[in-house]
């Protein structure tokens, strides 16, 4: 096993994922910062990030859009090496920096594992299950996908109302389609119950039923299985050769640091200083310096908080020792401590039973001793098994909580609008019907 075999394994995984076919020679040229492979690496990163972030195949776009999208996406994931953001927008150089970004994404976001999960052949009937509240995150978007001239600033209120109505219509259409799909799956599970002898499921899935009705599709399904086996074999080979790849990447990083300490010539420094990336919409050096300053300030505050917490804990322990020295302490505290532990145990059990779920779940129709019920068997082991009634109860609870928050926000908006209207003479605010 050599480094050449490890790089070849990486290329096979990428080729199996359908995001491009780079040769091992291109990786070796990128180590020495050859300009002829820079465009290929930009296209590779664009296709990978497009597939991982938006689950879309990369469309044919010009190189400038690809570079802009890759820089925004890599910044979103937290890459902080400034030389990458200073690369020119024409893709003329920087293959080694792109190789470092590629390896960083492999380790940071588990790139190959995400590709395998997204492209996995799903035979079971799955639904997306989410009862948690995710914070809104601004993901990188491709500017070429949105029409020109549509900006959030300066929009007409009527246009926003039209967008809201369009969003509601599409949401209702999606909801009705999801209901129809679940009803169809329930019929399939109900009519095919007993066709399987397994312990987990006693019915057939929609894919299996489709193959039984149309045997000619079996050949296509076998081809899909063979492709997935090829992807899995390439990934297993990569896992065996992964240590060699990271050893080779250490040499790439050492070469990069050596070139940073000993720049090649004055022209490269001037080109870096006047890079087009610094004058566009990308993150510039000043922003990253401010981010580093804020990070150092946050670390200092964290250290102060830890010191204060240690001091407070020590003071509390001293006071507790003084109180324990008095007579009758054990007789008073022990029963109270037992009651608190029991209540905490009940509370933890309730929270674990009603913990928030997120991920894909398998739909299964299982026969209980009391009645037949539809259960969600989650694809992730930490979610467990839930009945449809439990999921509906959790969703209704979340719906009620969100409605209360919406009413509170609407009331705050009314109060703020009332304060603004009071300052205007001759203006009457009429609420909508």
Coordinates of N, CA, C and O in Angstrom, one line a residue, residues 332-405:
X332 N -32.2 16.2 58.2 CA -33.0 17.1 57.4 C -32.7 17.0 55.9 O -33.7 17.1 55.1
X333 N -31.5 16.8 55.5 CA -31.1 16.8 54.1 C -31.4 15.5 53.4 O -31.8 15.5 52.3
X334 N -31.1 14.4 54.1 CA -31.2 13.1 53.4 C -32.6 12.8 52.8 O -32.8 12.4 51.6
X335 N -33.7 13.0 53.6 CA -35.0 12.8 53.0 C -35.3 13.7 51.8 O -35.9 13.4 50.8
X336 N -34.9 15.0 52.0 CA -35.1 16.0 50.9 C -34.3 15.6 49.7 O -34.8 15.7 48.5
X337 N -33.1 15.2 49.8 CA -32.3 14.8 48.7 C -32.9 13.6 48.0 O -32.9 13.5 46.7
X338 N -33.5 12.6 48.7 CA -34.1 11.5 48.1 C -35.3 11.9 47.2 O -35.5 11.4 46.1
X339 N -36.1 12.8 47.8 CA -37.3 13.3 47.1 C -36.9 14.0 45.8 O -37.5 13.9 44.7
X340 N -35.8 14.9 45.9 CA -35.4 15.6 44.7 C -34.9 14.6 43.6 O -35.1 14.8 42.4
X341 N -34.1 13.6 44.0 CA -33.6 12.6 43.1 C -34.7 11.9 42.4 O -34.7 11.6 41.2
X342 N -35.8 11.5 43.1 CA -36.9 10.9 42.5 C -37.6 11.8 41.5 O -38.0 11.3 40.4
X343 N -37.8 13.0 41.9 CA -38.5 13.9 40.9 C -37.6 14.2 39.7 O -38.1 14.2 38.6
X344 N -36.3 14.3 39.9 CA -35.4 14.4 38.7 C -35.4 13.2 37.8 O -35.4 13.3 36.6
X345 N -35.5 12.0 38.4 CA -35.6 10.8 37.6 C -36.9 10.8 36.8 O -36.8 10.4 35.6
X346 N -38.0 11.1 37.4 CA -39.2 11.2 36.6 C -39.2 12.2 35.5 O -39.6 12.0 34.4
X347 N -38.6 13.4 35.8 CA -38.4 14.4 34.8 C -37.5 14.0 33.7 O -37.9 14.2 32.5
X348 N -36.4 13.3 34.0 CA -35.5 12.9 32.9 C -36.2 11.8 32.0 O -36.0 11.8 30.8
X349 N -37.0 10.9 32.7 CA -37.7 9.9 31.9 C -38.7 10.6 31.0 O -38.9 10.1 29.8
X350 N -39.4 11.6 31.5 CA -40.4 12.3 30.6 C -39.7 13.0 29.5 O -40.2 13.0 28.3
X351 N -38.6 13.6 29.7 CA -37.9 14.4 28.7 C -37.3 13.4 27.6 O -37.4 13.6 26.4
X352 N -36.8 12.2 28.1 CA -36.2 11.3 27.1 C -37.3 10.7 26.3 O -37.2 10.3 25.1
X353 N -38.6 10.5 26.9 CA -39.7 10.0 26.2 C -40.2 11.0 25.1 O -40.6 10.6 24.1
X354 N -40.1 12.2 25.5 CA -40.6 13.3 24.6 C -39.4 14.1 23.9 O -39.6 15.2 23.7
X355 N -38.3 13.4 23.8 CA -37.2 14.2 23.2 C -37.5 14.5 21.8 O -38.2 13.8 21.1
X356 N -36.8 15.5 21.3 CA -37.1 16.0 20.0 C -36.4 15.1 19.0 O -35.3 14.6 19.2
X357 N -37.1 14.8 17.9 CA -36.6 13.9 16.9 C -36.2 14.7 15.6 O -36.8 15.7 15.3
X358 N -35.2 14.2 14.9 CA -34.8 14.8 13.7 C -34.1 13.7 12.8 O -33.2 13.0 13.3
X359 N -34.6 13.6 11.6 CA -33.9 12.6 10.7 C -35.0 11.9 9.9 O -36.2 12.3 9.9
X360 N -34.5 10.9 9.2 CA -35.4 10.0 8.4 C -35.8 8.8 9.2 O -35.1 8.3 10.0
X361 N -37.1 8.4 9.0 CA -37.6 7.3 9.7 C -38.3 6.4 8.8 O -38.9 6.8 7.8
X362 N -38.2 5.1 9.0 CA -38.9 4.1 8.2 C -40.3 3.9 8.7 O -40.6 3.8 9.9
X363 N -41.2 3.8 7.7 CA -42.6 3.6 8.0 C -42.9 2.1 8.1 O -42.5 1.3 7.2
X364 N -43.5 1.6 9.2 CA -43.8 0.2 9.3 C -45.1 0.0 9.9 O -45.5 0.7 10.9
X365 N -45.9 -1.0 9.5 CA -47.2 -1.4 10.0 C -47.0 -2.6 10.9 O -46.7 -3.7 10.4
X366 N -47.1 -2.5 12.2 CA -46.8 -3.6 13.1 C -48.1 -3.9 13.9 O -48.9 -3.1 14.2
X367 N -48.2 -5.2 14.1 CA -49.3 -5.7 14.9 C -49.0 -5.8 16.3 O -48.2 -6.6 16.8
X368 N -49.7 -4.9 17.1 CA -49.5 -5.0 18.6 C -50.6 -6.0 19.1 O -51.5 -6.5 18.4
X369 N -50.4 -6.3 20.4 CA -51.4 -7.2 21.1 C -52.7 -6.6 21.2 O -53.7 -7.3 21.2
X370 N -52.8 -5.3 21.3 CA -54.1 -4.6 21.5 C -54.7 -4.2 20.2 O -55.9 -4.4 19.9
X371 N -54.0 -3.6 19.4 CA -54.5 -3.1 18.1 C -53.4 -2.9 17.1 O -52.2 -3.0 17.4
X372 N -53.8 -2.7 15.8 CA -52.8 -2.5 14.8 C -52.5 -1.1 14.7 O -53.3 -0.2 14.8
X373 N -51.2 -0.8 14.6 CA -50.8 0.6 14.7 C -49.6 0.8 13.7 O -48.9 -0.1 13.4
X374 N -49.5 2.0 13.2 CA -48.4 2.4 12.4 C -47.3 3.0 13.2 O -47.5 3.8 14.0
X375 N -46.1 2.4 13.0 CA -45.0 2.9 13.8 C -43.9 3.4 12.9 O -43.7 3.1 11.8
X376 N -43.1 4.3 13.5 CA -42.0 4.9 12.8 C -40.7 4.3 13.4 O -40.4 4.5 14.6
X377 N -40.0 3.5 12.6 CA -38.8 2.9 13.0 C -37.7 3.8 12.4 O -37.5 3.8 11.2
X378 N -37.0 4.5 13.3 CA -36.1 5.5 12.8 C -34.8 4.9 12.2 O -34.4 3.8 12.5
X379 N -34.3 5.6 11.2 CA -33.1 5.2 10.5 C -31.9 5.4 11.4 O -30.9 4.8 11.3
X380 N -31.9 6.3 12.4 CA -30.9 6.6 13.3 C -31.1 5.8 14.6 O -32.3 5.8 15.1
X381 N -30.1 5.1 15.2 CA -30.4 4.3 16.3 C -30.7 5.1 17.6 O -31.3 4.6 18.5
X382 N -30.4 6.4 17.7 CA -30.7 7.1 18.9 C -32.1 7.6 18.9 O -32.6 8.1 20.0
X383 N -32.9 7.5 17.8 CA -34.3 8.0 17.8 C -35.2 6.9 18.4 O -36.1 7.2 19.1
X384 N -34.9 5.6 18.0 CA -35.8 4.6 18.6 C -37.0 4.4 17.7 O -37.1 4.6 16.5
X385 N -38.0 3.8 18.4 CA -39.3 3.4 17.7 C -40.4 4.3 18.2 O -40.6 4.3 19.5
X386 N -41.2 4.9 17.4 CA -42.3 5.7 17.8 C -43.5 5.3 17.0 O -43.5 4.9 15.9
X387 N -44.7 5.4 17.7 CA -46.0 5.2 17.0 C -46.4 6.6 16.4 O -45.9 7.6 16.7
X388 N -47.3 6.4 15.4 CA -47.8 7.6 14.7 C -48.5 8.5 15.7 O -48.4 9.8 15.6
X389 N -49.2 7.9 16.7 CA -49.9 8.7 17.6 C -49.0 9.6 18.5 O -49.3 10.8 18.7
X390 N -47.8 9.0 18.9 CA -46.9 9.8 19.6 C -46.3 11.0 18.8 O -46.1 12.1 19.3
X391 N -46.0 10.7 17.5 CA -45.5 11.8 16.7 C -46.5 12.9 16.5 O -46.2 14.1 16.5
X392 N -47.8 12.5 16.3 CA -48.8 13.5 16.1 C -49.0 14.3 17.3 O -49.2 15.5 17.3
X393 N -48.9 13.7 18.5 CA -49.0 14.4 19.8 C -47.9 15.4 19.9 O -48.1 16.6 20.3
X394 N -46.7 15.0 19.6 CA -45.5 15.9 19.7 C -45.7 17.1 18.7 O -45.4 18.3 19.1
X395 N -46.1 16.8 17.5 CA -46.3 17.9 16.5 C -47.4 18.8 16.9 O -47.3 20.0 16.7
X396 N -48.5 18.3 17.5 CA -49.5 19.2 17.9 C -49.1 20.1 19.1 O -49.4 21.3 19.2
X397 N -48.2 19.5 20.0 CA -47.7 20.4 21.1 C -46.8 21.5 20.5 O -46.9 22.6 21.0
X398 N -45.9 21.1 19.5 CA -45.1 22.1 18.9 C -45.9 23.2 18.2 O -45.6 24.4 18.2
X399 N -47.0 22.7 17.5 CA -47.9 23.7 16.8 C -48.5 24.7 17.8 O -48.5 25.9 17.5
X400 N -49.0 24.2 18.9 CA -49.6 25.1 19.9 C -48.5 26.1 20.5 O -48.8 27.3 20.6
X401 N -47.3 25.6 20.7 CA -46.3 26.5 21.2 C -45.9 27.6 20.2 O -45.7 28.7 20.5
X402 N -45.8 27.2 18.9 CA -45.5 28.1 17.9 C -46.6 29.1 17.7 O -46.4 30.3 17.4
X403 N -47.9 28.7 17.8 CA -49.0 29.6 17.7 C -48.9 30.7 18.8 O -49.2 31.9 18.6
X404 N -48.6 30.2 20.0 CA -48.5 31.2 21.1 C -47.4 32.2 20.9 O -47.5 33.4 21.1
X405 N -46.2 31.7 20.4 CA -45.2 32.6 20.0 C -45.6 33.6 18.9 O -45.2 34.8 19.0

